[in-house]
Tab-separated table of C-alpha atoms in Angstrom:
chain	number	residue	atom	x	y	z
A	8	MET	CA	16.401	-3.550	22.904
A	9	TYR	CA	17.008	-6.795	24.805
A	10	CYS	CA	13.646	-7.664	26.758
A	11	PRO	CA	14.171	-10.917	29.210
A	12	PRO	CA	11.474	-13.033	28.972
A	13	PRO	CA	8.220	-12.239	31.389
A	14	ASP	CA	8.253	-15.546	33.695
A	15	ALA	CA	12.226	-14.678	34.266
A	16	GLY	CA	12.833	-13.036	38.157
A	17	PRO	CA	14.721	-9.683	38.260
A	18	LEU	CA	17.747	-11.127	38.934
A	19	GLN	CA	17.837	-13.623	35.954
A	20	GLY	CA	16.245	-11.171	33.839
A	21	ALA	CA	19.155	-8.749	34.582
A	22	LEU	CA	21.377	-11.052	34.113
A	23	MET	CA	19.937	-11.634	30.625
A	24	THR	CA	19.634	-8.125	29.757
A	25	ALA	CA	23.435	-8.042	30.686
A	26	ALA	CA	24.213	-11.168	28.421
A	27	ALA	CA	22.664	-8.923	25.463
A	28	LEU	CA	25.417	-6.322	25.932
A	29	SER	CA	27.763	-8.880	24.024
A	30	PHE	CA	25.367	-10.549	22.114
A	31	THR	CA	22.022	-10.297	20.540
A	32	PRO	CA	20.509	-13.728	20.862
A	33	CYS	CA	19.947	-15.783	17.449
A	34	SER	CA	16.872	-17.697	17.336
A	35	SER	CA	18.577	-20.438	15.285
A	36	TRP	CA	20.037	-21.649	18.188
A	37	PRO	CA	18.214	-24.578	19.421
A	38	SER	CA	16.826	-24.814	23.078
A	39	ARG	CA	19.521	-27.193	24.838
A	40	GLY	CA	16.878	-30.106	25.389
A	41	HIS	CA	15.913	-30.038	21.512
A	42	MET	CA	19.336	-30.319	20.118
A	43	PRO	CA	19.312	-32.272	16.824
A	44	ARG	CA	21.508	-35.506	17.015
A	45	SER	CA	23.997	-34.113	15.104
A	46	ARG	CA	24.689	-30.628	16.866
A	47	ARG	CA	24.092	-32.301	20.531
A	48	LEU	CA	27.033	-31.407	23.053
A	49	ARG	CA	28.502	-35.167	22.867
A	50	GLU	CA	31.555	-34.515	25.020
A	51	ARG	CA	31.404	-32.472	28.628
A	52	ARG	CA	35.088	-31.353	29.683
A	53	GLY	CA	33.473	-30.585	33.216
A	54	PHE	CA	30.680	-29.552	35.567
A	55	ASP	CA	29.327	-28.939	38.730
A	56	ASN	CA	25.898	-28.614	39.601
A	57	LEU	CA	24.892	-25.567	37.972
A	58	THR	CA	27.642	-25.520	35.049
A	59	SER	CA	28.656	-27.595	32.296
A	60	VAL	CA	31.844	-27.228	30.035
A	61	HIS	CA	32.235	-28.290	26.663
A	62	LEU	CA	34.409	-28.239	23.623
A	63	ALA	CA	33.260	-26.964	20.427
A	64	ARG	CA	34.434	-26.274	16.659
A	65	HIS	CA	33.816	-23.231	14.727
A	66	THR	CA	33.359	-25.087	11.454
A	67	PRO	CA	34.325	-21.779	9.156
A	68	THR	CA	37.942	-21.406	10.703
A	69	GLY	CA	37.865	-24.860	12.377
A	70	THR	CA	38.789	-23.267	15.644
A	71	LEU	CA	38.224	-25.014	19.184
A	72	VAL	CA	36.380	-23.012	21.561
A	73	THR	CA	34.838	-23.392	25.087
A	74	ILE	CA	31.050	-23.503	25.540
A	75	LYS	CA	30.156	-22.956	29.269
A	76	ILE	CA	26.203	-23.666	29.898
A	77	THR	CA	24.620	-22.459	33.185
A	78	ASN	CA	21.050	-23.472	34.338
A	79	LEU	CA	19.735	-20.077	35.758
A	80	GLU	CA	16.557	-21.378	37.134
A	81	ASN	CA	18.541	-23.520	39.802
A	82	CYS	CA	21.109	-20.534	40.575
A	83	ASN	CA	20.684	-18.967	44.115
A	84	GLU	CA	20.395	-15.082	44.299
A	85	GLU	CA	24.696	-15.199	45.192
A	86	ARG	CA	25.475	-17.307	42.084
A	87	LEU	CA	23.017	-15.100	39.577
A	88	LYS	CA	24.905	-12.006	40.980
A	89	ALA	CA	28.264	-13.403	40.329
A	90	LEU	CA	27.264	-14.624	37.178
A	91	GLN	CA	26.188	-11.101	36.129
A	92	LYS	CA	28.966	-9.559	37.032
A	93	ALA	CA	31.386	-11.676	35.071
A	94	VAL	CA	29.404	-11.009	32.136
A	95	ILE	CA	29.302	-7.275	32.559
A	96	LEU	CA	32.836	-7.151	33.283
A	97	SER	CA	34.011	-9.355	30.174
A	98	HIS	CA	31.870	-6.834	28.107
A	99	PHE	CA	34.175	-3.694	29.230
A	100	PHE	CA	37.284	-5.234	30.058
A	101	ARG	CA	40.264	-5.053	27.189
A	102	HIS	CA	43.135	-6.270	27.837
A	103	PRO	CA	45.381	-9.272	26.288
A	104	ASN	CA	45.903	-11.257	29.853
A	105	ILE	CA	42.497	-11.019	30.892
A	106	THR	CA	39.752	-13.971	29.832
A	107	THR	CA	37.102	-12.476	27.520
A	108	TYR	CA	33.894	-14.022	26.335
A	109	TRP	CA	33.604	-14.087	22.626
A	110	THR	CA	29.754	-14.266	22.980
A	111	VAL	CA	26.859	-14.436	25.716
A	112	PHE	CA	23.516	-15.232	25.306
A	113	THR	CA	20.939	-17.016	26.826
A	114	VAL	CA	18.479	-20.019	25.199
A	115	GLY	CA	15.380	-19.980	27.566
A	116	SER	CA	16.579	-20.475	31.171
A	117	TRP	CA	20.263	-21.263	29.844
A	118	LEU	CA	23.079	-18.899	30.019
A	119	TRP	CA	25.851	-20.014	27.057
A	120	VAL	CA	29.319	-18.595	27.412
A	121	ILE	CA	31.358	-18.939	24.542
A	122	SER	CA	35.170	-18.013	24.733
A	123	PRO	CA	38.477	-18.867	23.504
A	124	PHE	CA	39.833	-22.439	23.861
A	125	MET	CA	42.957	-22.459	26.194
A	126	ALA	CA	45.113	-25.561	24.819
A	127	TYR	CA	46.970	-25.532	27.845
A	128	GLY	CA	44.266	-25.439	30.337
A	129	SER	CA	44.476	-23.854	33.718
A	130	ALA	CA	48.091	-23.476	35.378
A	131	SER	CA	46.942	-25.988	38.172
A	132	GLN	CA	46.127	-28.587	35.063
A	133	LEU	CA	49.586	-28.030	34.306
A	134	LEU	CA	50.806	-28.776	37.792
A	135	ARG	CA	48.687	-31.979	37.788
A	136	THR	CA	49.280	-33.455	34.693
A	137	TYR	CA	53.032	-32.883	34.046
A	138	PHE	CA	54.847	-30.976	37.011
A	139	PRO	CA	53.318	-32.595	40.302
A	140	GLU	CA	56.530	-31.248	41.869
A	141	GLY	CA	56.523	-27.911	40.866
A	142	MET	CA	57.464	-26.031	37.612
A	143	SER	CA	60.628	-24.307	37.074
A	144	GLU	CA	61.892	-20.912	38.044
A	145	THR	CA	61.462	-19.978	34.037
A	146	LEU	CA	58.049	-21.338	33.741
A	147	ILE	CA	56.763	-19.613	36.810
A	148	ARG	CA	58.226	-16.295	35.880
A	149	ASN	CA	56.532	-16.358	32.355
A	150	ILE	CA	52.973	-17.585	34.082
A	151	LEU	CA	53.001	-14.916	36.762
A	152	PHE	CA	54.220	-12.063	34.802
A	153	GLY	CA	51.181	-12.571	32.585
A	154	ALA	CA	49.038	-13.043	35.523
A	155	VAL	CA	50.409	-9.780	37.384
A	156	ARG	CA	49.614	-7.674	34.142
A	157	GLY	CA	46.377	-8.590	34.023
A	158	LEU	CA	45.938	-8.108	37.600
A	159	ASN	CA	47.567	-4.768	37.443
A	160	TYR	CA	45.094	-3.798	34.661
A	161	LEU	CA	42.197	-4.606	37.224
A	162	HIS	CA	43.777	-2.578	39.825
A	163	GLN	CA	44.161	0.469	37.904
A	164	ASN	CA	40.362	-0.201	37.012
A	165	GLY	CA	39.526	-0.318	40.510
A	166	CYS	CA	38.921	-4.060	40.536
A	167	ILE	CA	40.056	-6.518	43.443
A	168	HIS	CA	40.400	-9.906	41.756
A	169	ARG	CA	39.732	-11.464	45.012
A	170	SER	CA	40.432	-15.330	43.423
A	171	ILE	CA	44.136	-15.233	42.116
A	172	LYS	CA	45.023	-19.115	42.139
A	173	ALA	CA	46.635	-21.368	39.937
A	174	SER	CA	43.254	-22.457	38.502
A	175	HIS	CA	42.243	-19.082	37.542
A	176	ILE	CA	45.510	-18.613	35.141
A	177	LEU	CA	45.115	-19.980	31.758
A	178	ILE	CA	47.289	-20.517	29.128
A	179	SER	CA	46.409	-20.618	25.284
A	180	GLY	CA	48.240	-22.672	22.845
A	181	ASP	CA	50.402	-19.758	21.681
A	182	GLY	CA	51.724	-19.373	24.776
A	183	LEU	CA	49.506	-16.060	26.241
A	184	VAL	CA	48.550	-16.323	30.042
A	185	THR	CA	45.407	-14.895	31.014
A	186	LEU	CA	43.333	-14.309	33.896
A	187	SER	CA	40.066	-15.693	34.599
A	188	GLY	CA	37.583	-16.336	37.730
A	189	LEU	CA	35.798	-12.645	37.506
A	190	SER	CA	33.021	-13.800	38.889
A	191	HIS	CA	35.054	-13.176	42.184
A	192	LEU	CA	35.718	-9.328	41.346
A	193	HIS	CA	34.780	-6.321	43.604
A	194	SER	CA	34.816	-2.882	42.409
A	195	LEU	CA	36.287	-0.016	44.771
A	196	VAL	CA	34.350	2.281	42.619
A	197	LYS	CA	30.961	3.012	44.044
A	198	HIS	CA	28.607	6.045	42.455
A	199	GLY	CA	31.741	7.367	40.678
A	200	GLN	CA	33.815	7.345	43.898
A	201	ARG	CA	36.914	5.361	44.508
A	202	HIS	CA	37.149	4.029	47.818
A	203	THR	CA	40.227	2.803	49.478
A	204	ALA	CA	38.885	-0.128	51.200
A	205	VAL	CA	35.923	-2.364	50.591
A	206	TYR	CA	34.259	-4.434	53.450
A	207	ASP	CA	32.264	-6.833	51.003
A	208	PHE	CA	33.056	-10.394	52.495
A	209	PRO	CA	31.315	-13.024	50.684
A	210	GLN	CA	30.933	-16.636	51.960
A	211	PHE	CA	33.819	-18.070	50.320
A	212	SER	CA	34.499	-21.634	49.809
A	213	THR	CA	36.903	-22.885	52.197
A	214	SER	CA	38.891	-24.375	49.457
A	215	VAL	CA	39.529	-20.774	48.636
A	216	GLN	CA	40.865	-19.895	52.189
A	217	PRO	CA	44.518	-20.698	51.436
A	218	TRP	CA	44.919	-18.252	48.867
A	219	LEU	CA	43.064	-15.686	50.968
A	220	SER	CA	44.676	-12.524	52.557
A	221	PRO	CA	44.751	-12.172	56.450
A	222	GLU	CA	42.949	-9.053	56.154
A	223	LEU	CA	40.062	-10.582	54.073
A	224	LEU	CA	39.630	-13.509	56.460
A	225	ARG	CA	39.642	-11.451	59.374
A	226	GLN	CA	36.798	-9.339	58.159
A	227	ASP	CA	37.244	-6.267	60.305
A	228	LEU	CA	36.654	-2.790	60.403
A	229	HIS	CA	39.609	-2.086	58.159
A	230	GLY	CA	38.419	-3.912	55.487
A	231	TYR	CA	40.703	-4.669	52.576
A	232	ASN	CA	41.773	-3.644	49.080
A	233	VAL	CA	44.053	-4.267	46.034
A	234	LYS	CA	46.947	-5.327	48.016
A	235	SER	CA	44.888	-8.681	49.504
A	236	ASP	CA	45.543	-10.002	45.461
A	237	ILE	CA	49.126	-9.093	46.159
A	238	TYR	CA	49.167	-11.937	49.190
A	239	SER	CA	47.468	-14.473	46.866
A	240	VAL	CA	50.032	-13.928	44.048
A	241	GLY	CA	52.828	-14.855	46.887
A	242	ILE	CA	50.186	-17.862	47.838
A	243	THR	CA	50.237	-18.751	43.894
A	244	ALA	CA	54.142	-18.466	43.377
A	245	CYS	CA	54.343	-21.493	46.212
A	246	GLU	CA	51.959	-23.334	44.567
A	247	LEU	CA	53.612	-23.037	41.021
A	248	ALA	CA	57.124	-24.044	42.923
A	249	SER	CA	56.167	-26.514	44.828
A	250	GLY	CA	53.073	-28.431	42.944
A	251	GLN	CA	50.926	-28.089	46.482
A	252	VAL	CA	48.730	-25.916	47.721
A	253	PRO	CA	50.022	-24.014	51.084
A	254	PHE	CA	48.226	-24.701	53.841
A	255	GLN	CA	46.246	-27.781	52.326
A	256	ASP	CA	47.489	-30.256	54.856
A	257	MET	CA	46.371	-27.734	57.771
A	258	HIS	CA	43.165	-28.037	59.562
A	259	ARG	CA	41.119	-25.011	58.526
A	260	THR	CA	40.938	-23.639	61.718
A	261	GLN	CA	44.697	-23.991	62.245
A	262	MET	CA	44.987	-22.636	58.862
A	263	LEU	CA	42.907	-19.604	60.083
A	264	LEU	CA	44.778	-18.958	63.452
A	265	GLN	CA	47.999	-19.326	61.479
A	266	LYS	CA	47.380	-16.342	58.872
A	267	LEU	CA	45.514	-14.305	61.359
A	268	LYS	CA	47.662	-14.320	64.548
A	269	GLY	CA	50.886	-16.317	63.113
A	270	PRO	CA	53.631	-17.417	64.421
A	271	PRO	CA	54.934	-16.376	60.871
A	272	TYR	CA	54.490	-18.865	58.404
A	273	SER	CA	56.138	-19.538	54.888
A	274	PRO	CA	54.599	-21.847	52.575
A	275	LEU	CA	57.972	-21.853	50.906
A	276	ASP	CA	59.258	-24.202	53.368
A	277	ILE	CA	57.799	-26.936	51.397
A	278	SER	CA	60.044	-25.746	48.175
A	279	ILE	CA	63.159	-26.880	47.297
A	280	PHE	CA	66.369	-24.192	47.816
A	281	PRO	CA	69.859	-24.765	46.543
A	282	GLN	CA	72.121	-25.940	49.779
A	283	SER	CA	74.361	-22.940	49.422
A	284	GLU	CA	71.707	-20.179	50.043
A	285	SER	CA	71.906	-18.464	53.434
A	286	ARG	CA	69.671	-17.895	55.762
A	287	MET	CA	66.951	-15.215	55.430
A	288	LYS	CA	67.205	-12.326	57.762
A	289	ASN	CA	64.978	-11.506	60.534
A	290	SER	CA	62.123	-8.500	61.119
A	291	ARG	CA	65.066	-6.570	62.015
A	292	SER	CA	67.058	-6.562	58.964
A	293	GLY	CA	65.926	-5.098	55.731
A	294	VAL	CA	65.429	-7.322	53.065
A	295	ASP	CA	65.961	-6.406	49.341
A	296	SER	CA	62.236	-5.817	48.020
A	297	GLY	CA	64.098	-6.067	44.426
A	298	ILE	CA	62.127	-2.809	43.474
A	299	GLY	CA	64.499	-0.469	44.561
A	300	GLU	CA	63.335	-0.207	48.102
A	301	SER	CA	64.037	-2.399	51.030
A	302	VAL	CA	61.338	-3.985	53.222
A	303	LEU	CA	60.728	-5.838	56.417
A	304	VAL	CA	59.993	-9.546	56.439
A	305	SER	CA	58.265	-11.429	59.006
A	306	SER	CA	59.994	-11.944	62.630
A	307	GLY	CA	62.248	-15.112	62.953
A	308	THR	CA	64.588	-16.969	61.278
A	309	HIS	CA	63.967	-19.069	58.049
A	310	THR	CA	66.381	-21.724	57.451
A	311	VAL	CA	66.266	-22.577	54.146
A	312	ASN	CA	68.733	-25.499	54.367
A	313	SER	CA	66.762	-27.121	57.302
A	314	ASP	CA	63.402	-26.612	55.968
A	315	ARG	CA	64.398	-28.406	52.386
A	316	LEU	CA	62.080	-30.846	50.923
A	317	HIS	CA	64.186	-33.367	48.929
A	318	THR	CA	62.530	-34.904	45.819
A	319	PRO	CA	64.097	-37.079	42.793
A	320	SER	CA	64.320	-33.738	40.886
A	321	SER	CA	66.798	-31.108	41.961
A	322	LYS	CA	64.765	-27.942	41.658
A	323	THR	CA	66.644	-24.824	42.822
A	324	PHE	CA	65.117	-21.305	42.976
A	325	SER	CA	67.039	-18.052	43.161
A	326	PRO	CA	66.941	-15.517	45.972
A	327	ALA	CA	64.763	-13.037	43.593
A	328	PHE	CA	62.078	-15.622	43.573
A	329	PHE	CA	61.823	-15.836	47.322
A	330	SER	CA	62.234	-12.087	47.877
A	331	LEU	CA	58.970	-11.762	45.439
A	332	VAL	CA	57.105	-14.003	47.417
A	333	GLN	CA	58.079	-12.980	50.767
A	334	LEU	CA	57.100	-9.333	49.449
A	335	CYS	CA	53.814	-10.738	48.453
A	336	LEU	CA	53.051	-12.709	51.703
A	337	GLN	CA	53.613	-9.315	54.390
A	338	GLN	CA	51.259	-9.701	56.948
A	339	ASP	CA	50.776	-5.975	56.708
A	340	PRO	CA	49.135	-5.242	53.435
A	341	GLU	CA	50.895	-1.699	53.246
A	342	LYS	CA	54.119	-3.693	53.385
A	343	ARG	CA	53.454	-5.297	50.037
A	344	PRO	CA	53.937	-3.808	46.879
A	345	SER	CA	51.635	-2.803	44.059
A	346	ALA	CA	50.675	-4.809	40.955
A	347	SER	CA	52.673	-2.151	39.007
A	348	SER	CA	55.838	-2.176	41.262
A	349	LEU	CA	55.680	-6.017	41.121
A	350	LEU	CA	55.984	-5.879	37.608
A	351	SER	CA	59.479	-3.805	37.985
A	352	HIS	CA	60.662	-6.670	40.234
A	353	VAL	CA	64.182	-8.053	39.716
A	354	PHE	CA	62.358	-11.500	39.467
A	355	PHE	CA	60.537	-10.234	36.182
A	356	LYS	CA	63.577	-8.413	34.831
A	357	GLN	CA	64.535	-11.437	32.663
A	358	MET	CA	61.196	-11.152	30.879
A	359	LYS	CA	62.460	-8.735	28.815
A	360	GLU	CA	65.063	-10.911	26.949
A	361	GLU	CA	62.990	-13.582	26.659
A	362	SER	CA	61.456	-14.241	23.386
A	363	HIS	CA	57.297	-14.549	23.472
A	364	ASP	CA	57.885	-18.138	22.452
A	365	SER	CA	60.066	-19.306	25.539
A	366	ILE	CA	56.977	-20.116	27.484
A	367	LEU	CA	56.125	-22.697	24.705
A	368	SER	CA	59.483	-24.306	24.697
A	369	LEU	CA	58.936	-25.081	28.452
A	370	LEU	CA	55.545	-26.746	27.766
A	371	PRO	CA	54.916	-30.199	26.880
A	372	PRO	CA	55.976	-30.473	22.858
A	373	ALA	CA	52.338	-32.419	21.999
A	374	TYR	CA	50.866	-28.846	22.597
A	375	ASN	CA	53.478	-26.557	21.203
A	376	LYS	CA	51.290	-25.833	17.956
A	377	PRO	CA	49.578	-22.324	18.119
A	378	SER	CA	45.918	-22.443	17.654
A	379	ILE	CA	44.177	-20.733	14.799
A	380	SER	CA	42.749	-17.413	15.917
A	381	LEU	CA	38.856	-16.956	15.521
A	382	PRO	CA	38.043	-13.592	13.636
A	383	PRO	CA	35.330	-11.456	15.390
A	384	VAL	CA	32.485	-12.320	13.773
A	385	LEU	CA	29.147	-12.441	15.456
A	386	PRO	CA	26.958	-13.817	15.760
A	387	TRP	CA	27.170	-17.390	15.010
A	388	THR	CA	24.309	-19.435	13.986
A	389	GLU	CA	23.769	-23.057	14.653
A	390	PRO	CA	24.829	-24.904	11.747
A	391	GLU	CA	28.478	-23.219	12.172
A	392	CYS	CA	29.304	-24.855	15.205
A	393	ASP	CA	29.629	-28.914	15.621
A	394	PHE	CA	30.914	-30.642	18.816
A	395	PRO	CA	33.542	-33.141	18.274
A	396	ASP	CA	34.385	-36.112	20.453
A	397	GLU	CA	37.534	-35.594	22.381
A	398	LYS	CA	39.082	-37.005	25.607
A	399	ASP	CA	38.109	-35.767	29.060
A	400	SER	CA	40.111	-33.210	30.741
A	401	TYR	CA	39.899	-31.118	33.791
A	402	TRP	CA	38.296	-27.540	33.666
A	403	GLU	CA	38.065	-25.266	36.168
A	404	PHE	CA	35.155	-23.095	37.028
């Protein structure tokens, strides 16, 4: 049984114990401050004030991996709880569309998390680097389908993700889409009972607010549930389509009022739609949900042609995509589909006809080489890992 150091605080000790669930620390790993020169982390791939992310190579297989190192001593109580949650959940979740940790252990007061290297990074990195004006509908469909599959797994296990956005959707070298950001997750299950709503309202950073649902931001006695994530899926769909984060140019107070009180706002106003598309019907008309039912959309008439944004590339989006977004962005969470129902939406029906490699054909050719998979041989020892010099890139936390 793993015992945390005697000087570890209660939360830090719990986190270290949680880390031991998936890894028994190996004494041959050096401390971060005394790492031999030949094994030093020479290239930092990303960092904040507590965590740094590095690229490393598993020597026996040549496989690249990601190492995230966090200084536990400088973490406040909220950050420690979030880390503990992510470590524990990664041990229990088993789904191809959920990002998992291969190894978790502590070296002194440093938490080391080793996970698969996602060659394409996050969807937001792809937007910044290759698709500044937004992705094609086919690529969006492939990315969202994987993300919603992972989300459906979380919801079936009674969990709300609470941070669905492009930066938390990762794509591997072989085209696998996974959800990350588990530290934001909250469980509906308490004391063996599954509740219909939760009332946990953490202090979200203002930078996350554009993706959050009205009911989560409202923080009232009604609480929120898994349908809050569906709203975030709609915002993320708009983000992928336009290359911009909806509400990003709004003052935060104005954005909150817009979400909480209206008037109805569609982030798709910044996207491009075919000239021939007709007006969306108002709330008195039923709009085809694409999943065998009709729902009401927000009141007011949305004119696609007049709100069109002209860019050098002539992108078009289908009515099915627009229907998906409208469903997800319903003000009333009860009118939003479940993740399971969303997977059967007409927008995703083509996924059954497309091959597994279709997403790779839509991504930059330079990365269209599947990575070698790492066999599940743990624990590692220090000589098995070296840290190559690589050019800097963006990493999301």
